[in-house]
CSV table of C-alpha atoms in Angstrom, one decimal:
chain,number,residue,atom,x,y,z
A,1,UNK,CA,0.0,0.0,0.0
A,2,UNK,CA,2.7,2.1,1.1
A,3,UNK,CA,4.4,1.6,-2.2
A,4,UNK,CA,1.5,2.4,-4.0
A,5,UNK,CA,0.8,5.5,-2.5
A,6,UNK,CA,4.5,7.0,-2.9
A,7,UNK,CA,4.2,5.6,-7.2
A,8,UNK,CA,0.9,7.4,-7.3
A,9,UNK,CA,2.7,10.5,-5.5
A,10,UNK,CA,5.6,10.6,-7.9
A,11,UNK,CA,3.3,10.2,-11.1
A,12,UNK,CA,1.6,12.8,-9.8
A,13,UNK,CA,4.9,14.7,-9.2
A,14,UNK,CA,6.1,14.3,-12.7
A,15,UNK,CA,2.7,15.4,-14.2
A,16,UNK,CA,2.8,18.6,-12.2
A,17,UNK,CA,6.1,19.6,-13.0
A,18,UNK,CA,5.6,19.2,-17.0
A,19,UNK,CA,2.6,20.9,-16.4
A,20,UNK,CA,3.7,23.8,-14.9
A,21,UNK,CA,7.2,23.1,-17.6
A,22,UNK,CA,4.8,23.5,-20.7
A,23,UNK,CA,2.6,26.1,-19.1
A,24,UNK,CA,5.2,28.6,-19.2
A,25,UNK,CA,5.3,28.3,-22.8
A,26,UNK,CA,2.7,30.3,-24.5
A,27,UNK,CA,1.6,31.1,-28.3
A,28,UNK,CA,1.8,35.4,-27.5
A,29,UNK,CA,5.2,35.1,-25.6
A,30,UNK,CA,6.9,37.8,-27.6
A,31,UNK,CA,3.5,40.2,-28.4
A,32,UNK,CA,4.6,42.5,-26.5
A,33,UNK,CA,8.6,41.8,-26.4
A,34,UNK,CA,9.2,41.3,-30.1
A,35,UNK,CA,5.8,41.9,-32.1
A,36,UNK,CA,7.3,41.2,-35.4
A,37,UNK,CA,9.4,37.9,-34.5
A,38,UNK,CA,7.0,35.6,-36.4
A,39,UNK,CA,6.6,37.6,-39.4
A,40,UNK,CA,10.1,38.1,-39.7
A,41,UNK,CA,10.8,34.6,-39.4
A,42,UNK,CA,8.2,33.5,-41.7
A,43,UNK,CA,10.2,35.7,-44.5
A,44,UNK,CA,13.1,34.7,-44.2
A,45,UNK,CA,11.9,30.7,-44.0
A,46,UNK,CA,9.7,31.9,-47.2
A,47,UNK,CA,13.1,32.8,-49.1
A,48,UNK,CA,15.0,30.2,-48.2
A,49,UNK,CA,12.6,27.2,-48.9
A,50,UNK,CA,10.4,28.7,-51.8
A,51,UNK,CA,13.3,31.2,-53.2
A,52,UNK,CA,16.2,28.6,-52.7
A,53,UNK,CA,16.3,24.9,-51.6
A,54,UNK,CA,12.8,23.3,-51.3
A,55,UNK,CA,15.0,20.5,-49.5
A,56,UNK,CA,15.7,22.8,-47.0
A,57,UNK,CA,12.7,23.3,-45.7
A,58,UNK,CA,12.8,19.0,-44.3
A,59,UNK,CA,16.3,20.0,-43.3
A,60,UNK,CA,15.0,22.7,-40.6
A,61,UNK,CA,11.6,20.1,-39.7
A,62,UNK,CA,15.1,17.5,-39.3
A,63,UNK,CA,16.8,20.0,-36.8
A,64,UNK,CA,14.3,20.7,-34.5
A,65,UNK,CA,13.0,17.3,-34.2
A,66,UNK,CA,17.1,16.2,-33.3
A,67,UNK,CA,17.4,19.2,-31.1
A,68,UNK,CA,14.0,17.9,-29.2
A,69,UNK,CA,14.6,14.3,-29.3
A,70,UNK,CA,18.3,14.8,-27.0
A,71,UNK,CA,18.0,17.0,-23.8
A,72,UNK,CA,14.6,18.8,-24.8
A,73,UNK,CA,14.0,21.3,-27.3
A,74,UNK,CA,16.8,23.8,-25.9
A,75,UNK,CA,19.1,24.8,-29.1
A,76,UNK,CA,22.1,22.2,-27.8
A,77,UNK,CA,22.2,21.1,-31.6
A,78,UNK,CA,23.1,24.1,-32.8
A,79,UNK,CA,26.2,24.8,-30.5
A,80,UNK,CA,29.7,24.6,-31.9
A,81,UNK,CA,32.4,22.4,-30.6
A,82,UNK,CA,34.5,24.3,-27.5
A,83,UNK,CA,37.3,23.4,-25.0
A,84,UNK,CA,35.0,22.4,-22.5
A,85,UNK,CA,32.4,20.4,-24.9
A,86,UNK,CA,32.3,18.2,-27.3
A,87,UNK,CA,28.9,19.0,-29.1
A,88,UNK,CA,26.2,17.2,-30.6
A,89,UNK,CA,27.1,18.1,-34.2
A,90,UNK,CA,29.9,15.3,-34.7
A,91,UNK,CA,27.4,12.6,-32.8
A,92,UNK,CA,26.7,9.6,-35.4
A,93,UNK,CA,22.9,10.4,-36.1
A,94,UNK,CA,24.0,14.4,-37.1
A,95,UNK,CA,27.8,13.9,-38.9
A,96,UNK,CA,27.6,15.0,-42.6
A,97,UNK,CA,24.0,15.0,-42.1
A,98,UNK,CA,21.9,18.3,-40.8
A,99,UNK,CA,21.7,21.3,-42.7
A,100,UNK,CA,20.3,24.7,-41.8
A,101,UNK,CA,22.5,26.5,-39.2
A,102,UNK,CA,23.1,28.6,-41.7
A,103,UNK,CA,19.7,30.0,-42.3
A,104,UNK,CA,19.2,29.6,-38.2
A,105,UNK,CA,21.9,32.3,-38.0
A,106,UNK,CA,20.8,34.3,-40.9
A,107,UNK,CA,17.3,35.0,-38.8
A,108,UNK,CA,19.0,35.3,-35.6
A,109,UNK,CA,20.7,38.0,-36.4
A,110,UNK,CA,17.6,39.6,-38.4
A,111,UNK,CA,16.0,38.9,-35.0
A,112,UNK,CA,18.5,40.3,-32.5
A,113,UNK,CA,18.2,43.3,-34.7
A,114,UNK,CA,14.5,43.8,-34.1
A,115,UNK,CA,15.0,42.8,-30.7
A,116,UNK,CA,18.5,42.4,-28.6
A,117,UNK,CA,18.6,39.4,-26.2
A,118,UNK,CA,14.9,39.0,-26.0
A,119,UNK,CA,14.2,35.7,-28.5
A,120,UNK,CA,15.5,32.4,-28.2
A,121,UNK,CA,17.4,30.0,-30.8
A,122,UNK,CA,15.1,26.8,-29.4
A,123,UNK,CA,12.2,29.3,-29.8
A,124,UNK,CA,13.4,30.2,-33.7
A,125,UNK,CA,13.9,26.2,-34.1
A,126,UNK,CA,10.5,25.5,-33.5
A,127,UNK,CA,8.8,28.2,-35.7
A,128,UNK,CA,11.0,27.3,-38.4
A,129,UNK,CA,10.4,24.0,-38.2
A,130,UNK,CA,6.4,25.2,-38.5
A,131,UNK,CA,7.0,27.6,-40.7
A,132,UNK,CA,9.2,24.9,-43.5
A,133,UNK,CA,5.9,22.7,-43.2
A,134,UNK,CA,3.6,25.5,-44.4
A,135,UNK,CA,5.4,26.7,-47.0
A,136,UNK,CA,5.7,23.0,-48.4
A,137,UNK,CA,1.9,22.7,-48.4
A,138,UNK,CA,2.0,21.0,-44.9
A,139,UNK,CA,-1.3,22.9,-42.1
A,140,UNK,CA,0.0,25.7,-39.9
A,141,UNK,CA,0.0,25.5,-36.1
A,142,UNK,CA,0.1,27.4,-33.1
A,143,UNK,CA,4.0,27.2,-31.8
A,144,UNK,CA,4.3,27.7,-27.9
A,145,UNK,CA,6.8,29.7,-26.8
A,146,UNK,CA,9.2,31.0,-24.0
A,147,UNK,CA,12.1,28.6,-24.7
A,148,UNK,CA,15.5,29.4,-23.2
A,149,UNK,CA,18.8,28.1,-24.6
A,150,UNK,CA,20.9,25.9,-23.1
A,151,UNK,CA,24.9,26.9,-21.7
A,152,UNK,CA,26.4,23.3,-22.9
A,153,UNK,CA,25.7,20.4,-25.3
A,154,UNK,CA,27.1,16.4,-25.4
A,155,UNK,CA,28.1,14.4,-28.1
A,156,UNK,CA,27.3,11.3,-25.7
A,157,UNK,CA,23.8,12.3,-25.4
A,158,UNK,CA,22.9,11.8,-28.6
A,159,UNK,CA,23.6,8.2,-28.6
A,160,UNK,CA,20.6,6.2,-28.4
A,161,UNK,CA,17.7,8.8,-28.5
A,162,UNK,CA,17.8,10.0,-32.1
A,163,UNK,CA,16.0,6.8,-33.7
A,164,UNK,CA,18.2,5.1,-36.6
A,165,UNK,CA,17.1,4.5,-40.1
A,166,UNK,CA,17.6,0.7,-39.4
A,167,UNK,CA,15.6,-0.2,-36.7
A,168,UNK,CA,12.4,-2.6,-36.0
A,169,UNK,CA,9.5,-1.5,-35.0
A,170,UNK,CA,10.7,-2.5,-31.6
A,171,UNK,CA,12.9,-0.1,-31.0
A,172,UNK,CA,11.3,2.9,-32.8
A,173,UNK,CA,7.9,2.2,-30.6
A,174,UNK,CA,10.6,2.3,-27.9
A,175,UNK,CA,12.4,4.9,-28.9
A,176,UNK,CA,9.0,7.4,-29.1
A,177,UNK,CA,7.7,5.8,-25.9
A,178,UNK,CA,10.6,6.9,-24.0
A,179,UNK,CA,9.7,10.6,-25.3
A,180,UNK,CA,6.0,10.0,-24.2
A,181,UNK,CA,4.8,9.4,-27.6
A,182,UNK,CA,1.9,6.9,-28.5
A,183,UNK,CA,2.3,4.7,-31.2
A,184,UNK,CA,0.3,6.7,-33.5
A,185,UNK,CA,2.4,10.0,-32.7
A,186,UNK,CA,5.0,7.7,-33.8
A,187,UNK,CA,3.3,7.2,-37.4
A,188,UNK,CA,2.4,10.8,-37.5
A,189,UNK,CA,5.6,12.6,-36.9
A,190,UNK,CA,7.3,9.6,-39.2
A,191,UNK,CA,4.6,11.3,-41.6
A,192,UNK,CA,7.1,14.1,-41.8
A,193,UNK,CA,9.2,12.2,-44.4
A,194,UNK,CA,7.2,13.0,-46.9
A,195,UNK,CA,9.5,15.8,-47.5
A,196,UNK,CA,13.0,15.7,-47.7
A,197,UNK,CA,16.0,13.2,-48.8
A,198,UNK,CA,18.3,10.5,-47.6
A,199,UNK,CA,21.9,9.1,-48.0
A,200,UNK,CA,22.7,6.1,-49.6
A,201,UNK,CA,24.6,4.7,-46.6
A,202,UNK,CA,21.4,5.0,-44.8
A,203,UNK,CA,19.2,2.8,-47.1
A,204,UNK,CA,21.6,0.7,-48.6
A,205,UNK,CA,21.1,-2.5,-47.2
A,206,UNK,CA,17.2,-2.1,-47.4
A,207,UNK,CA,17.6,-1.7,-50.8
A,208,UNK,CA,19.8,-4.7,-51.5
A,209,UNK,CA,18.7,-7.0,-48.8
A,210,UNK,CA,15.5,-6.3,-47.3
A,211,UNK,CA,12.4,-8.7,-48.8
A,212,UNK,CA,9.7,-6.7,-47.9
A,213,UNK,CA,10.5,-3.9,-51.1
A,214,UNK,CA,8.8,-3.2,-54.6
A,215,UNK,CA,11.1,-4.7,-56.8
A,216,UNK,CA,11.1,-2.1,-59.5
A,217,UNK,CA,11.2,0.5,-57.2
A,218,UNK,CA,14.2,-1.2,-55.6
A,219,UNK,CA,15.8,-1.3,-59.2
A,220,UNK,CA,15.1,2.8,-59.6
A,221,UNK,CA,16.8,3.3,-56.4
A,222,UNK,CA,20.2,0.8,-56.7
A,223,UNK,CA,20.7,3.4,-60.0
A,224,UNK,CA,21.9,6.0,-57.7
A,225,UNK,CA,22.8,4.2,-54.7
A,226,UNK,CA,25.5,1.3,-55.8
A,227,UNK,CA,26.8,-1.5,-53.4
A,228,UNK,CA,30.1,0.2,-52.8
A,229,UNK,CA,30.7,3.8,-52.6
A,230,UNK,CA,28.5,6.7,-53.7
A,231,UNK,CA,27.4,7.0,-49.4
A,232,UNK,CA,26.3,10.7,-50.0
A,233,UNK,CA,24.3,10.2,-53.0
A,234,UNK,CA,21.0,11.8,-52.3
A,235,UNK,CA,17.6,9.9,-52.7
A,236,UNK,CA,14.3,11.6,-51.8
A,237,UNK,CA,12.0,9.8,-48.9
A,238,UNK,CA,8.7,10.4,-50.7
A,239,UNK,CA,9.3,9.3,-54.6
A,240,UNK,CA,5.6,10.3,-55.5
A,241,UNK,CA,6.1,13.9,-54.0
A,242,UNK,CA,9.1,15.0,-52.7
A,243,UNK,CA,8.7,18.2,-51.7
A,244,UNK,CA,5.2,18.5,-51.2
A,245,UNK,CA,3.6,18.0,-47.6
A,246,UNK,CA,1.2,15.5,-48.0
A,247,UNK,CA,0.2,12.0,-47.2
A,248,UNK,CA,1.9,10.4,-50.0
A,249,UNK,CA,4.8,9.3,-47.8
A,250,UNK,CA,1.8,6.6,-46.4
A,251,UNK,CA,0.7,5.3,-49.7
A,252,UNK,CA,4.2,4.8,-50.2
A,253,UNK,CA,4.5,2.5,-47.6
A,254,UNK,CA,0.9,0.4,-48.4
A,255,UNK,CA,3.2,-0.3,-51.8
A,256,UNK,CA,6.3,-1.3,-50.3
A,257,UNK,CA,8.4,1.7,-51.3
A,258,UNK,CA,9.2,3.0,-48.0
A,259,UNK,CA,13.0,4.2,-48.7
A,260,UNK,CA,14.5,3.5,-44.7
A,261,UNK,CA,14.1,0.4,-43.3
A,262,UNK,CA,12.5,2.0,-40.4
A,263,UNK,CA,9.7,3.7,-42.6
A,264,UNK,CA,8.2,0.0,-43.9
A,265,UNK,CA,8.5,-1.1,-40.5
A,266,UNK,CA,5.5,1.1,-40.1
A,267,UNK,CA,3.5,-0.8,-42.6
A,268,UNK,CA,5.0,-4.8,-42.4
A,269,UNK,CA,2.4,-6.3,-40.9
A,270,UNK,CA,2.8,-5.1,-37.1
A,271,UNK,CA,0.7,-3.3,-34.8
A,272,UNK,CA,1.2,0.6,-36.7
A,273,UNK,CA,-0.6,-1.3,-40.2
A,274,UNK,CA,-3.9,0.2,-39.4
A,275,UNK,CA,-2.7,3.7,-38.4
A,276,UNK,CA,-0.5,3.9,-41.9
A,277,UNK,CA,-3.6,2.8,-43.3
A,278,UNK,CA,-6.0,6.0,-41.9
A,279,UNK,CA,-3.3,8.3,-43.0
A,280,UNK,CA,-2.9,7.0,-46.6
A,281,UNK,CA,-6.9,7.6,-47.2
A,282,UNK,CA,-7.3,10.9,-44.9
A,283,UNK,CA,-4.8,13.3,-45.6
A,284,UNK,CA,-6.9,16.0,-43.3
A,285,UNK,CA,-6.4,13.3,-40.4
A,286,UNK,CA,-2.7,13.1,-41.0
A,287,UNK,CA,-2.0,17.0,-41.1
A,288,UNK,CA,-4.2,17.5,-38.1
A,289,UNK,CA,-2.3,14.5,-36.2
A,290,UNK,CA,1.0,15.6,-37.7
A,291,UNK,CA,0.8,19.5,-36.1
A,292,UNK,CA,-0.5,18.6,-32.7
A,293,UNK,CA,2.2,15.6,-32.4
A,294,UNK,CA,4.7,18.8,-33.6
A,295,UNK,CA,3.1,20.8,-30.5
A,296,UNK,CA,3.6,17.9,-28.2
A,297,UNK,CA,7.4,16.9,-29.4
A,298,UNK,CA,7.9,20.8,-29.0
A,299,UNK,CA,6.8,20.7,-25.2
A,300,UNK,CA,9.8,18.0,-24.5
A,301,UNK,CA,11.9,19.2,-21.6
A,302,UNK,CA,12.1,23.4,-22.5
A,303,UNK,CA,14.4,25.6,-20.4
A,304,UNK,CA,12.1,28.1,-18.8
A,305,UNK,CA,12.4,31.1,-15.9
A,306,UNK,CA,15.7,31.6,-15.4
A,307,UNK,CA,17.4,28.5,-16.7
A,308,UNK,CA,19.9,28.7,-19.6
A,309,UNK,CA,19.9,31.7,-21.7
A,310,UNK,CA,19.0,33.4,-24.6
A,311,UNK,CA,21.8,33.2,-27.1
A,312,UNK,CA,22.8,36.2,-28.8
A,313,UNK,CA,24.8,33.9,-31.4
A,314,UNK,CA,23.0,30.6,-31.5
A,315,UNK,CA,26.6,28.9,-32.6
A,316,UNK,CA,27.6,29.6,-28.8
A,317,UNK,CA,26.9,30.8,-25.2
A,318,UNK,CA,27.0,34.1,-24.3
């Protein structure tokens, strides 16, 4: 009984403490503080995702989703290498792999023009990230906000909490569970390669060795990904429409042409089958699922009050 009492205490603990963690972010953080932050960030994700790369728009969705996923959604991923730290931008999972600090610097400084020391880089990250969806076709949402950065980042915390392109659906149900994800947040946020494009080392062996593949589409692939070398050739992760935000990424999978390992483990006959399914024939349930799953992945662990900082470069501390 005893024990009972003190687990039902600590639940109750932990639910209080992200409560009062997530209430402190709010939608109108900066209204009064820095009125035009949104706008302003909304141009400049307009230029360099409709005006430059459209890939680049899955790159910034890609780094705030790796920020989140290690230590909470607190700008660690964006902080260069120093003599006390070893960062997270060498880690396995992010090596030779995200893009975008540029263009996070390029509206930090349009920002800390506006408004000196008042807006975060983990703030910036998420409306980016929001902002790269809409402008690919993907349904807006309401970012929380009121993020502080954090003073120090680990290469050795990014081991085992950025899911790999190679696992079961094991481990990724795993992986998202230990975030506080359902399985069908899982499926949702996966929805989120229907933008954006992959290395050959990261498919390879799916290609050449997994059963469960279309064979042509297997065949169109090995053209640009060959056995041996070519690791950085690109190939995109939604071959009906690659940059458009949409649902195709799920009929992709009913026809076995998921491109990671990991994304037709979604669809190969386990428990995430049905919820692959909904998305493929209600592209209004997938977008709606996708941006609340975004709000809920942006909640994860923020620095609030007085911890961390704000960042006046988002490449380092202050």
């Amino acid at each position: 009984m005893a024990s009972m009492k003190f687990t039902s205490c600590a639940l109750l603990c932990i639910w209080i403490f992200i409560g009062v963690a997530s209430a402190q972010l709010t939608t109108n953080f900066y209204a009064t503080s820095c009125p035009n932050v949104l706008p302003t960030i909304r141009t400049a994700i307009d230029t360099a995702v409709r005006s430059g790369q459209r890939r680049m728009g899955a790159s910034l969705l890609r780094l705030h989703f790796h920020d989140c996923f290690v230590n909470g959604c607190d700008a660690s991923v964006l902080l260069d290498d120093t003599a006390n730290f070893t960062g997270e931008k060498t880690a396995g999972a992010n090596a030779n792999s995200l893009r975008g600090f540029e263009v996070i610097d390029n509206i930090k400084t349009q920002v800390e023009n506006l408004c000196p020391g008042v807006v975060s880089c983990a703030d910036i990250l998420a409306v980016a990230a929001r902002d790269s969806v809409v402008v690919l076709g993907g349904q807006s949402w309401a970012v929380p906000l009121g993020r502080r950065d954090s003073t120090t980042a680990s290469l050795n915390a990014v081991g085992g909490n950025i899911p790999g392109p190679g696992q079961n659906l094991a481990a990724l149900l795993t992986a998202f569970s230990n975030k506080g994800f359902t399985a069908n947040e899982l499926v949702a946020l996966s929805g989120s390669h229907t933008i954006g494009q992959a290395r050959c080392t990261t498919f390879r062996n799916r290609i050449y060795n997994d059963a469960n593949i279309n064979a042509s589409y297997a065949t169109s692939v090995r053209a640009n990904c060959p056995q041996s070398g070519g690791d950085n050739t690109l190939s995109p992760l939604d071959v009906t429409s690659p940059i458009a935000f949409d649902n195709a990424y799920f009929g992709n999978l009913l026809t076995r042409r998921g491109l990671l390992h990991s994304d037709q483990e979604l669809f190969n006959g386990g428990s995430t089958n049905a919820q692959v399914n909904r998305y493929a024939t209600n592209p209004a349930l997938f977008l709606t699922d996708f941006a609340n799953a975004m709000v809920k992945m942006g909640n994860l662990s923020p620095l609030t009050g007085t911890n961390g900082q704000i960042r006046r470069n988002c490449r380092r501390t202050n």
